[in-house]
Coordinates of C-alpha atoms in Angstrom, one line a residue:
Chain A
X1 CA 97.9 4.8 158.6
X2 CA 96.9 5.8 155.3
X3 CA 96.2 2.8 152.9
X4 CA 97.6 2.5 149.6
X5 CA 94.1 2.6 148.0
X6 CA 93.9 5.7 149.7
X7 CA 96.7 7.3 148.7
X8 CA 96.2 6.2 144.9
X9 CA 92.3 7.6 144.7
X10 CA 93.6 11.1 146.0
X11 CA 96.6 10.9 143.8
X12 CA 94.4 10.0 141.1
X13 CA 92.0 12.7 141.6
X14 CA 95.4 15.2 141.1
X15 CA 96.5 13.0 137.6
X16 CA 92.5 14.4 136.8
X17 CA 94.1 18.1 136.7
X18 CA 97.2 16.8 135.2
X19 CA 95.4 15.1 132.3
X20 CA 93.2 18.2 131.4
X21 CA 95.9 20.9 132.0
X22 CA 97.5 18.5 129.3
X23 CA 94.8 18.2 126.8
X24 CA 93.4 21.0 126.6
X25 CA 96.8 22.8 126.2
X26 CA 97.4 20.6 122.9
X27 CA 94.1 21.1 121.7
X28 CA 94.8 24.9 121.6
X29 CA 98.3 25.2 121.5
X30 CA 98.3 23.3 118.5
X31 CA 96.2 25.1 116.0
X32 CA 97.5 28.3 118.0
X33 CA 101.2 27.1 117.0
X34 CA 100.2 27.1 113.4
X35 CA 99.1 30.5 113.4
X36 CA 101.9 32.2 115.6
X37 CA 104.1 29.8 112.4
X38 CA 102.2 31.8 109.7
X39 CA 102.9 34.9 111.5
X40 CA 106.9 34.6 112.0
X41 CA 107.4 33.5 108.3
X42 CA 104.8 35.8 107.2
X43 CA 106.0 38.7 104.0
X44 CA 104.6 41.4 106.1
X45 CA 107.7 42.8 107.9
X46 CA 106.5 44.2 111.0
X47 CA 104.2 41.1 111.6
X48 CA 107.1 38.4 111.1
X49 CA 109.1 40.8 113.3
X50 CA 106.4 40.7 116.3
X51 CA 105.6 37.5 116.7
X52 CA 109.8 36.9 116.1
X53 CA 109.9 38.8 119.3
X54 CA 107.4 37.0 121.1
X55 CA 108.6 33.7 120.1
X56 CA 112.0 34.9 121.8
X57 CA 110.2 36.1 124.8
X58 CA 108.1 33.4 125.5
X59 CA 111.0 30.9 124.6
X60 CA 113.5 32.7 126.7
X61 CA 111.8 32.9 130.1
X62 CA 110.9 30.2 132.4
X63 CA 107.2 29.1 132.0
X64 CA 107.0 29.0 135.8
X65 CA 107.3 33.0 135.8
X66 CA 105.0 33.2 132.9
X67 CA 102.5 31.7 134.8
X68 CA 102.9 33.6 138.2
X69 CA 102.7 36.8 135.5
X70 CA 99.5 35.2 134.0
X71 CA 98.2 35.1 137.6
X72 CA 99.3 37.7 139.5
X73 CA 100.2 40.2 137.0
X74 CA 96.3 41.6 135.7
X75 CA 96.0 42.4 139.3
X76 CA 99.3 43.7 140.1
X77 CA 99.0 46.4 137.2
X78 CA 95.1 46.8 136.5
X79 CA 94.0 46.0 140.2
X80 CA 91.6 43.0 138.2
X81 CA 91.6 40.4 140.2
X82 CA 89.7 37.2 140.6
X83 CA 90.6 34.8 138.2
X84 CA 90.9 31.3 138.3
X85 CA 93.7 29.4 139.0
X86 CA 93.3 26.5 136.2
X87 CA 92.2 28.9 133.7
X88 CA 95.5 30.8 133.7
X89 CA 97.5 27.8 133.7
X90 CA 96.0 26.8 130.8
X91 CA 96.2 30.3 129.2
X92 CA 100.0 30.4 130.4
X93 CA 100.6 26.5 129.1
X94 CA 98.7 27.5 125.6
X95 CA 100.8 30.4 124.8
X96 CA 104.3 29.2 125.7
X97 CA 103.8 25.7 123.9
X98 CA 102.1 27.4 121.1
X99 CA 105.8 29.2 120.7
X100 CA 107.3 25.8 121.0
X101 CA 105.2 24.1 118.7
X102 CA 105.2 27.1 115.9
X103 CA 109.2 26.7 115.5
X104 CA 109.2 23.0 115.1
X105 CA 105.9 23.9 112.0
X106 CA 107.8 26.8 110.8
X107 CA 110.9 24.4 110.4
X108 CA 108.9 21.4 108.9
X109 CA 107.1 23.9 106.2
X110 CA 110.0 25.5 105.3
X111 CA 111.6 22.0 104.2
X112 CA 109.3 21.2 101.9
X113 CA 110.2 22.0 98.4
X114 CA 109.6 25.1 96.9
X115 CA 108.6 23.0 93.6
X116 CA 105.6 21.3 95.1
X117 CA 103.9 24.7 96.1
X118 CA 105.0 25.5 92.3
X119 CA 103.7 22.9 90.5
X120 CA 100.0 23.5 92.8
X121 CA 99.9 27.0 91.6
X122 CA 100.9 25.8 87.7
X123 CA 97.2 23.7 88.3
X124 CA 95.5 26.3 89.4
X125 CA 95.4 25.2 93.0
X126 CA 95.1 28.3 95.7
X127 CA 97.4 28.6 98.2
X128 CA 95.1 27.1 101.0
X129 CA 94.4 24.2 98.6
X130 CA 98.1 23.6 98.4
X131 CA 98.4 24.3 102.4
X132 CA 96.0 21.7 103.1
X133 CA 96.1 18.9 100.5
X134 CA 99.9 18.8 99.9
X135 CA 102.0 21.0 102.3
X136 CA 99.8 19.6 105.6
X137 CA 100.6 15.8 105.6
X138 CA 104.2 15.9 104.8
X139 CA 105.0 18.8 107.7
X140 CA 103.0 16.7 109.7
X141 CA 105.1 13.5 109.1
X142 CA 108.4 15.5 109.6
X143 CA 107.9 17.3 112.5
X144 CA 106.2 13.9 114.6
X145 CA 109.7 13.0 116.1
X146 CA 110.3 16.6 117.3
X147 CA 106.5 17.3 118.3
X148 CA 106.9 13.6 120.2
X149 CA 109.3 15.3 122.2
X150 CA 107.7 18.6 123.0
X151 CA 104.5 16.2 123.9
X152 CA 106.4 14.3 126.5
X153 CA 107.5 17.7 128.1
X154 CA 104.3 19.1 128.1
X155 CA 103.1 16.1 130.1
X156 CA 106.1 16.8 133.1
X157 CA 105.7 20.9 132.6
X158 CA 101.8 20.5 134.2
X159 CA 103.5 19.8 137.6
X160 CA 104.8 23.2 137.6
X161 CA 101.1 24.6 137.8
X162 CA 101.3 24.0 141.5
X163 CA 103.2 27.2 142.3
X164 CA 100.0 28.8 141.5
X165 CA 98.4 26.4 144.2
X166 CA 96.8 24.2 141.3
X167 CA 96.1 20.7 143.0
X168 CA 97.7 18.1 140.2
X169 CA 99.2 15.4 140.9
X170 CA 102.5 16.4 142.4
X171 CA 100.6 18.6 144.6
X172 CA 98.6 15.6 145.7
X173 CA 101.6 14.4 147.1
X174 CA 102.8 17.3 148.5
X175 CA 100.0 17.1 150.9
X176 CA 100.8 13.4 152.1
X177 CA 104.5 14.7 152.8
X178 CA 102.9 17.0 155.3
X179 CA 101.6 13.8 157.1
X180 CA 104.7 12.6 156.9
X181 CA 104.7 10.1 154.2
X182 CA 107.3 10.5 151.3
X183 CA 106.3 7.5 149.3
X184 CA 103.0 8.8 147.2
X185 CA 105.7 11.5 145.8
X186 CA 107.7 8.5 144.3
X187 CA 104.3 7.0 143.3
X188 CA 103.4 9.9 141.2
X189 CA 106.4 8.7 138.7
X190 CA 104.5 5.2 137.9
X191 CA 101.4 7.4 136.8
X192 CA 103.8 9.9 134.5
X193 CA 105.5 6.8 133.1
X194 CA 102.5 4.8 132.5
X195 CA 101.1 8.1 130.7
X196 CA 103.8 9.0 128.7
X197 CA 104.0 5.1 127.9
X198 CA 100.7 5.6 126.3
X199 CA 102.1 8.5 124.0
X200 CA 105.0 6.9 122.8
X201 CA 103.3 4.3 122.0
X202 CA 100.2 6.7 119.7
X203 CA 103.3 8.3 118.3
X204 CA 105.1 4.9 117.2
X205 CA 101.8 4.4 115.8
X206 CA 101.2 7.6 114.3
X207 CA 104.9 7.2 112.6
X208 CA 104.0 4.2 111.1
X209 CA 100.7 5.4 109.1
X210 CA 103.0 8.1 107.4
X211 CA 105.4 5.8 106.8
X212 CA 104.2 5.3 103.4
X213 CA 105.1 8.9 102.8
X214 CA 108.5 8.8 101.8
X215 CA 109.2 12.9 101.8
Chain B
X1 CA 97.0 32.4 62.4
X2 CA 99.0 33.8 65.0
X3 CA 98.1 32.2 68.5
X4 CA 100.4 32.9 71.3
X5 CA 102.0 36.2 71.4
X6 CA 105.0 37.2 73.6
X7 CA 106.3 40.9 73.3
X8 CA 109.2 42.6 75.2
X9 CA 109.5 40.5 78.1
X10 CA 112.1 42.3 80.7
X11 CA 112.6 40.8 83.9
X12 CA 115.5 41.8 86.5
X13 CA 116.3 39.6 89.7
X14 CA 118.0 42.4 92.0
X15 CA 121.1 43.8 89.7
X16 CA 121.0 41.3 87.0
X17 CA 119.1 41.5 84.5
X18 CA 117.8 38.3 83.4
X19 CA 115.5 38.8 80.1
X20 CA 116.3 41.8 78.0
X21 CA 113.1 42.7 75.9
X22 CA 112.3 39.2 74.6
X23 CA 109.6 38.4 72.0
X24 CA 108.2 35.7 70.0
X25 CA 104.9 34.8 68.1
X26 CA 103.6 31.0 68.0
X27 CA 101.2 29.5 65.8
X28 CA 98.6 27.2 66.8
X29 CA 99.5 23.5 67.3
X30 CA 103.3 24.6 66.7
X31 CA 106.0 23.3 69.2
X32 CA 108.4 25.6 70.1
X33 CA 111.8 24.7 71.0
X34 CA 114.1 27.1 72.9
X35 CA 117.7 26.5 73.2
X36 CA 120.5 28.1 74.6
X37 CA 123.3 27.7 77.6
X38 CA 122.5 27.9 81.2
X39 CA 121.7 31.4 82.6
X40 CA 120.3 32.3 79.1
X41 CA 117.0 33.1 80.5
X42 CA 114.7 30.5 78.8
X43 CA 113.8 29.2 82.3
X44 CA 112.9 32.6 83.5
X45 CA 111.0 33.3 80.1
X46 CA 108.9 29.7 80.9
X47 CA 108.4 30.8 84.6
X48 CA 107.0 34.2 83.4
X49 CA 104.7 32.7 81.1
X50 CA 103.3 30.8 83.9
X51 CA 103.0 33.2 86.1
X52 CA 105.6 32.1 88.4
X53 CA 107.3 35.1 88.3
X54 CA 106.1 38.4 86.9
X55 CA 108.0 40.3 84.4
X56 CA 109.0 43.9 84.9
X57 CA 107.7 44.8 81.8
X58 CA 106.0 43.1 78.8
X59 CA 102.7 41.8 77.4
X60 CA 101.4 38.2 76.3
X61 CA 98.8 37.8 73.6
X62 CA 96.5 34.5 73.4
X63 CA 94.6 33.9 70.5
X64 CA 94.5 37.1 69.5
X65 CA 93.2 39.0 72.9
X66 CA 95.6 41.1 75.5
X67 CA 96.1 37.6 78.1
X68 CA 98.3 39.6 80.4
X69 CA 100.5 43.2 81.3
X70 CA 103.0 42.9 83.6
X71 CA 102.1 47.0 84.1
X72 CA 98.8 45.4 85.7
X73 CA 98.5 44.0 89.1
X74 CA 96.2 40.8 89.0
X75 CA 94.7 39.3 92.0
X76 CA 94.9 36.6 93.1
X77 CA 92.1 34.9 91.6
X78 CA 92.4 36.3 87.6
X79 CA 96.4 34.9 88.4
X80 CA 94.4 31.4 89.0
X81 CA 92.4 31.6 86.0
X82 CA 95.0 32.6 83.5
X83 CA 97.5 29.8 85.3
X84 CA 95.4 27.5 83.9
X85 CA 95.2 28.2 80.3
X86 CA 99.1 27.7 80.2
X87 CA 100.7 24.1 81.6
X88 CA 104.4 23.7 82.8
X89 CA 106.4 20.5 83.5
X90 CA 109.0 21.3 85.5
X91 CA 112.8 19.8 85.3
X92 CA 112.3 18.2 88.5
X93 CA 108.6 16.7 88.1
X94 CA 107.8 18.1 91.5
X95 CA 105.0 15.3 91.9
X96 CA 103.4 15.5 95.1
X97 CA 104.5 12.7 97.3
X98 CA 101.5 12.6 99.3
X99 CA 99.1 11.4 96.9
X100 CA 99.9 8.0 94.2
X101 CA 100.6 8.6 90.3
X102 CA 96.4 8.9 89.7
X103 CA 96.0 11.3 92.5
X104 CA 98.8 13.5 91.4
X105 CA 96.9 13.7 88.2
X106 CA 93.3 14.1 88.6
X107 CA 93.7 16.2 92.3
X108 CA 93.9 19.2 90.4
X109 CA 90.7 18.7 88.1
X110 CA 88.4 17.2 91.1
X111 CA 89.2 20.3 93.2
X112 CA 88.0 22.4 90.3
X113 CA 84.9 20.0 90.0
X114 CA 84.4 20.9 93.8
X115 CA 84.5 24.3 93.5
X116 CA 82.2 24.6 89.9
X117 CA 79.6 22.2 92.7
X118 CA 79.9 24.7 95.4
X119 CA 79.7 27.8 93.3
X120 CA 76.6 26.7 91.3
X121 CA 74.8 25.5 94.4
X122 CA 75.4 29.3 95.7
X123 CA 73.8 30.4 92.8
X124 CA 70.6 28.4 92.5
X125 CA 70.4 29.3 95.8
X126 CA 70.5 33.1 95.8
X127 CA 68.3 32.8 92.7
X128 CA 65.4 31.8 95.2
X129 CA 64.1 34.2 97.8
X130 CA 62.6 33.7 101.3
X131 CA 60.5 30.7 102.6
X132 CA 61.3 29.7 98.9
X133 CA 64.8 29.4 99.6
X134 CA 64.5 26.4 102.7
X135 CA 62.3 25.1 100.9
X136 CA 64.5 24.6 98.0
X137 CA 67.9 23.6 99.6
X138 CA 67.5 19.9 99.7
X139 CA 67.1 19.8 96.3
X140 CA 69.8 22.1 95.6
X141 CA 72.0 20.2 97.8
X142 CA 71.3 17.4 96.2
X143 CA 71.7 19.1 92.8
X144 CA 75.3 20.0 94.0
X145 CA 76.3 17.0 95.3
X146 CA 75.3 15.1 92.7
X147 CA 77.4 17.4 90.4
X148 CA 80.1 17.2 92.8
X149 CA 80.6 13.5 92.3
X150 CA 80.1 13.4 88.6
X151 CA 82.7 16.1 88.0
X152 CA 85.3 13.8 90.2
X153 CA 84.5 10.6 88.7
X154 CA 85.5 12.6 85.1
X155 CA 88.4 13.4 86.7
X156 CA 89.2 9.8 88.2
X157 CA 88.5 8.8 84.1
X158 CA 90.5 11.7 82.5
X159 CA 93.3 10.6 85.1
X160 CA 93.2 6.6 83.8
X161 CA 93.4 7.9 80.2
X162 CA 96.1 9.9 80.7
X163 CA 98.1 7.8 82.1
X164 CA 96.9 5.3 79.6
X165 CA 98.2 7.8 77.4
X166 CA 101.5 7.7 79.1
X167 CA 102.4 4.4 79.4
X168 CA 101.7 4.3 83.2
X169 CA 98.3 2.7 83.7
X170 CA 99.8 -0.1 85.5
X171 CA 101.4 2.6 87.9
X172 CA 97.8 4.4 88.4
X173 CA 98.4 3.0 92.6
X174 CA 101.9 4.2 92.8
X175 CA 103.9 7.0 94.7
X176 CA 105.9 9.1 93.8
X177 CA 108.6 7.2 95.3
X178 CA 108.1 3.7 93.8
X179 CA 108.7 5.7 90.3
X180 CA 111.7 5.8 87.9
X181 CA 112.9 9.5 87.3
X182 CA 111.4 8.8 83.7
X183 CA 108.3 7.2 84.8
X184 CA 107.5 10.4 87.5
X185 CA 108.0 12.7 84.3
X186 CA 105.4 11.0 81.9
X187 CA 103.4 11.4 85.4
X188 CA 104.1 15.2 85.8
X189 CA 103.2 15.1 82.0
X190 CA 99.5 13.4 82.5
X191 CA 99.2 15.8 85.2
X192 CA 99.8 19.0 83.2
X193 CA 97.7 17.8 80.5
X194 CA 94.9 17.2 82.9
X195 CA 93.3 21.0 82.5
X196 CA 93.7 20.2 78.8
X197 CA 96.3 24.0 78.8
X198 CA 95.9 25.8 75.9
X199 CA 100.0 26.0 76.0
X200 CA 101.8 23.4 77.3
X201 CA 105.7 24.5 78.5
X202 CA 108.7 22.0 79.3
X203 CA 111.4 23.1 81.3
X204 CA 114.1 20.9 80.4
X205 CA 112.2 18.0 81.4
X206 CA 114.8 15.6 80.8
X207 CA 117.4 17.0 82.5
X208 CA 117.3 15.6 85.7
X209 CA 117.0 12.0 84.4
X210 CA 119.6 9.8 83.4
X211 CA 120.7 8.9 79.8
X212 CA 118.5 5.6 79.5
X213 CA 115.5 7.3 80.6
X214 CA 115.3 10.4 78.3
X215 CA 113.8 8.2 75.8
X216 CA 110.7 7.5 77.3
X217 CA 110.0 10.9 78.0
X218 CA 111.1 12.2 75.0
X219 CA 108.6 9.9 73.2
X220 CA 105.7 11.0 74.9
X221 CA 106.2 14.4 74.5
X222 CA 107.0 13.3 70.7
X223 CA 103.2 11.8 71.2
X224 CA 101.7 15.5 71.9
X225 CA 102.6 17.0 68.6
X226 CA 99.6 18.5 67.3
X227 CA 99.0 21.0 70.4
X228 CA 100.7 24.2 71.3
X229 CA 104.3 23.4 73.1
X230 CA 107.0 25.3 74.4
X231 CA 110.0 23.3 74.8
X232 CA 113.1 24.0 76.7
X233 CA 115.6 21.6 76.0
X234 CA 119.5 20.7 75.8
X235 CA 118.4 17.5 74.0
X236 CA 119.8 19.0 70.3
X237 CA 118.7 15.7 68.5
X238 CA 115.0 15.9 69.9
X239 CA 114.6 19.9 69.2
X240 CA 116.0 19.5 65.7
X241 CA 113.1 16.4 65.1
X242 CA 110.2 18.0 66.8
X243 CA 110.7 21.6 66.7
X244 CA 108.5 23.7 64.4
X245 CA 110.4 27.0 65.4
X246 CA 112.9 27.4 67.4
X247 CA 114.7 30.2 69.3
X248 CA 117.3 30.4 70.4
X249 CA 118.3 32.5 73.3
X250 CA 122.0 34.1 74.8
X251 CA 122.0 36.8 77.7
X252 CA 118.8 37.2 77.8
X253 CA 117.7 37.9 74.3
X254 CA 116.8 35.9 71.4
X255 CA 119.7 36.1 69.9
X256 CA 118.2 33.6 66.4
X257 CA 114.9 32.4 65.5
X258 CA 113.5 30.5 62.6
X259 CA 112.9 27.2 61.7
X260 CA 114.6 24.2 62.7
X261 CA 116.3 23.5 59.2
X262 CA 117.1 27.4 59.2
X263 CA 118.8 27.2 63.1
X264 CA 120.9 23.6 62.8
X265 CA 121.3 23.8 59.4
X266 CA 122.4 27.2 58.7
X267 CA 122.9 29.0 61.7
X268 CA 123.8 32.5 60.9
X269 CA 125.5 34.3 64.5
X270 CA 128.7 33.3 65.2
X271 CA 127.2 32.6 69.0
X272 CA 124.9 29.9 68.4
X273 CA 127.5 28.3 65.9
X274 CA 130.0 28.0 69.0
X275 CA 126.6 27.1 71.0
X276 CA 125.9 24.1 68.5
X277 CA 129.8 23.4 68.1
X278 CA 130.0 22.8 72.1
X279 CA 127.1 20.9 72.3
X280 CA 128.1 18.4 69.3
X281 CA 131.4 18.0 71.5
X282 CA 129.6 17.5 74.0
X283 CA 127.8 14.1 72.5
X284 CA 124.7 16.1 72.8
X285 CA 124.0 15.7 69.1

């Protein structure tokens, strides 16, 4: 019989993957987000209209085939082969939230009065000064509720990396069911909840910091 | 002497055509009021000045020197530089909500303090060569950083006087938000006059405050006579007090221009005598 210690080491071990499938898709994604942003709302026509497309693309198919296409797809069309399996999750997850996350900036920067950016130029500020000491903290304090949510999904969407045979945590307890056990599968909930627990509570946090900012 | 000069300022936004050939000169120290109804084009003629839009055709003089062609394209950088010889306060403050009432006013002047530190420890450093050059940076660093922070504690000072100058000293810790419509003005005002501009413009900066609070703002701009102001206003009493000149502006052109006595007193086309007659119905007067 397998032990309950047992089962929550190996389970653990998966939550490992889960965890840095997660961070390191918000590290990159989130930077990444701000520049696809930029892009769709450049002046440049044919630039807004590109990444406009991919934003629809990326938003409009199911990440789980973009990640099989991330896989598979360099060797099905250039014979390449040989890549990693966590590697192209993460290159699949970056992309995708990046689209996510670049909607919910473009719709934060766009809300933010035309007047401000005005009054920054008026005092001789450039347009990255005004980006970064005026436009930055006030998008950032709008979009929190929205991003809150996108954060949460992220944290479920890593389960979907098993397809590509990627051992997180749901995959851990894949391999129990095989022995017959169905329980570690519930199990995996507690570690999800107590995760995303954690986030709420850093968002609630981060929410109250800005709430000074009355915008 | 002849200080500010504005000639044959045309600006179109898609059919309409918003400023038909529009001209003035301005002395130095002179405030300038510039009256007229809504959609006159006195707004647009302010944002021009400024920079904020460009004009499809015309030229500004400044003290005596060609200060800008709308026939030339200016980067990004000469558009800085000349932003900052001219101020604006906008009708609707725009104060930046992020930062309390002394940030809002010295930010502008410590970034510029920044950038002076970093540009002259560039050059000190280019001026040394080689070995000479490592061996020097500390120093230079030092030189720079030391600038750095006496350049923003001027601004941190400038900031207290100005809103010593304002009234608002008490209010140096608060935002935006904790602010009277009136008080965030006299604000927006200590922040305009924080890069000292050659020409300060108001775009009717009373108009988005109620009655009791035009006062206040009134008065302190009433405090700044003595330097170069543009003034859009619909507050007749207050142009007809402060105003050295004053224009005054239908369809986008200067339709009368003079004095103050010459405009209220005897105004001569029959346009800004129904102008003035609506406005005295209006209890603006």
């Amino acid at each position: 019989m397998t032990s309950f210690a047992e089962v929550t080491l190996k389970l653990l071990e998966g939550f490992g993957t889960t965890c840095y499938i997660f961070i390191l898709t918000l590290v990159l994604a989130l930077p990444l987000g701000l520049i696809v942003a930029f892009g769709s709302m450049s002046r440049f026509k044919p630039l807004r209209y590109v990444v406009r497309t991919i934003v629809w693309i990326i938003r409009g198919t199911p990440l789980m085939l973009q990640l099989i296409v991330i896989f598979y797809g360099p060797g099905l069309l250039f014979g390449v082969t040989g890549f990693d399996r966590v590697p192209s999750v993460i290159v699949a997850f970056v992309i995708n939230y990046a689209c996510y996350f670049s909607e919910i900036y473009r719709g934060g920067i766009e809300n933010i009065p035309r007047g401000q950016y005005e009054a920054g130029l008026v005092l001789g500020m450039t347009k990255v000064q005004i980006f970064f000491r005026i436009t930055l903290l006030q998008v950032v304090k709008r979009i929190l509720a929205p991003m809150s949510n996108e954060v949460i999904t992220l944290v479920k969407d890593t389960s979907l990396a098993r397809i590509i045979s990627v051992v997180e945590i749901i995959k851990s307890a894949e391999a129990f069911m095989r022995q017959g056990l169905i329980w570690p599968l519930f199990y995996t909930g507690v570690f999800y909840l107590l995760f995303i627990g954690i986030l709420t509570l850093l968002f609630r946090y981060a929410e109250k910091k800005t709430a000074y900012l009355k915008v | 002497m002849e200080y500010l000069r504005v000639e044959g300022f045309r600006k179109k936004f898609h059919q309409t055509e918003v400023l038909k050939g529009v001209g003035f000169t301005l002395q130095k120290g002179e405030i300038l009021v510039i009256i007229g109804a809504s959609g006159s084009g006195k707004t647009t003629l302010l944002r021009c000045l400024n920079f904020l839009e460009t004009p499809d055709e015309g030229k500004v003089y400044l003290n005596g020197e060609l200060f800008s062609d709308a026939a030339v394209r200016y980067s990004d950088r000469e558009l800085r530089k000349k932003r900052l010889r001219f101020g604006l306060v906008f009708q609707n403050f725009n104060l930046f909500p992020n930062y309390d009432a002394k940030r809002n006013v010295s930010l502008a002047c410590e970034l510029l303090a920044r950038e002076r530190a970093r540009a002259k420890k560039r050059e000190l450093l280019a001026a040394e060569k080689g070995i000479a050059r490592l061996k020097a940076y500390r120093r230079i660093s030092a030189e720079a950083a030391a600038m750095k922070r006496e350049g923003i504690a001027e601004s941190h000072a400038r900031a207290d006087a100005l809103l010593a100058q304002v009234g608002l000293q008490e209010k140096r810790d608060a935002f935006p938000y904790e602010l009277s419509g009136g008080q965030q003005q006299r604000v927006a005002i200590a922040r305009a006059l924080a890069l000292d501009p050659e020409v300060l413009c108001f775009d009717e900066p009373t108009s988005a405050l109620d009655p009791e609070l035009t006062g206040e703002v009134l008065k302190v701009i009433r405090g700044l006579k003595g330097r170069t102001m543009i003034v859009v206003t619909h507050e007749m009493a207050f142009a007809r007090e402060v105003a050295d000149r004053v224009i005054f502006m239908a369809d986008g052109v200067i339709e009368e221009d003079g004095t103050s006595e010459e405009v209220f007193g005897a105004p001569k086309s029959e346009k800004l005598k129904a102008f003035l007659k609506r406005t005295e119905e209006h209890g603006w007067i």
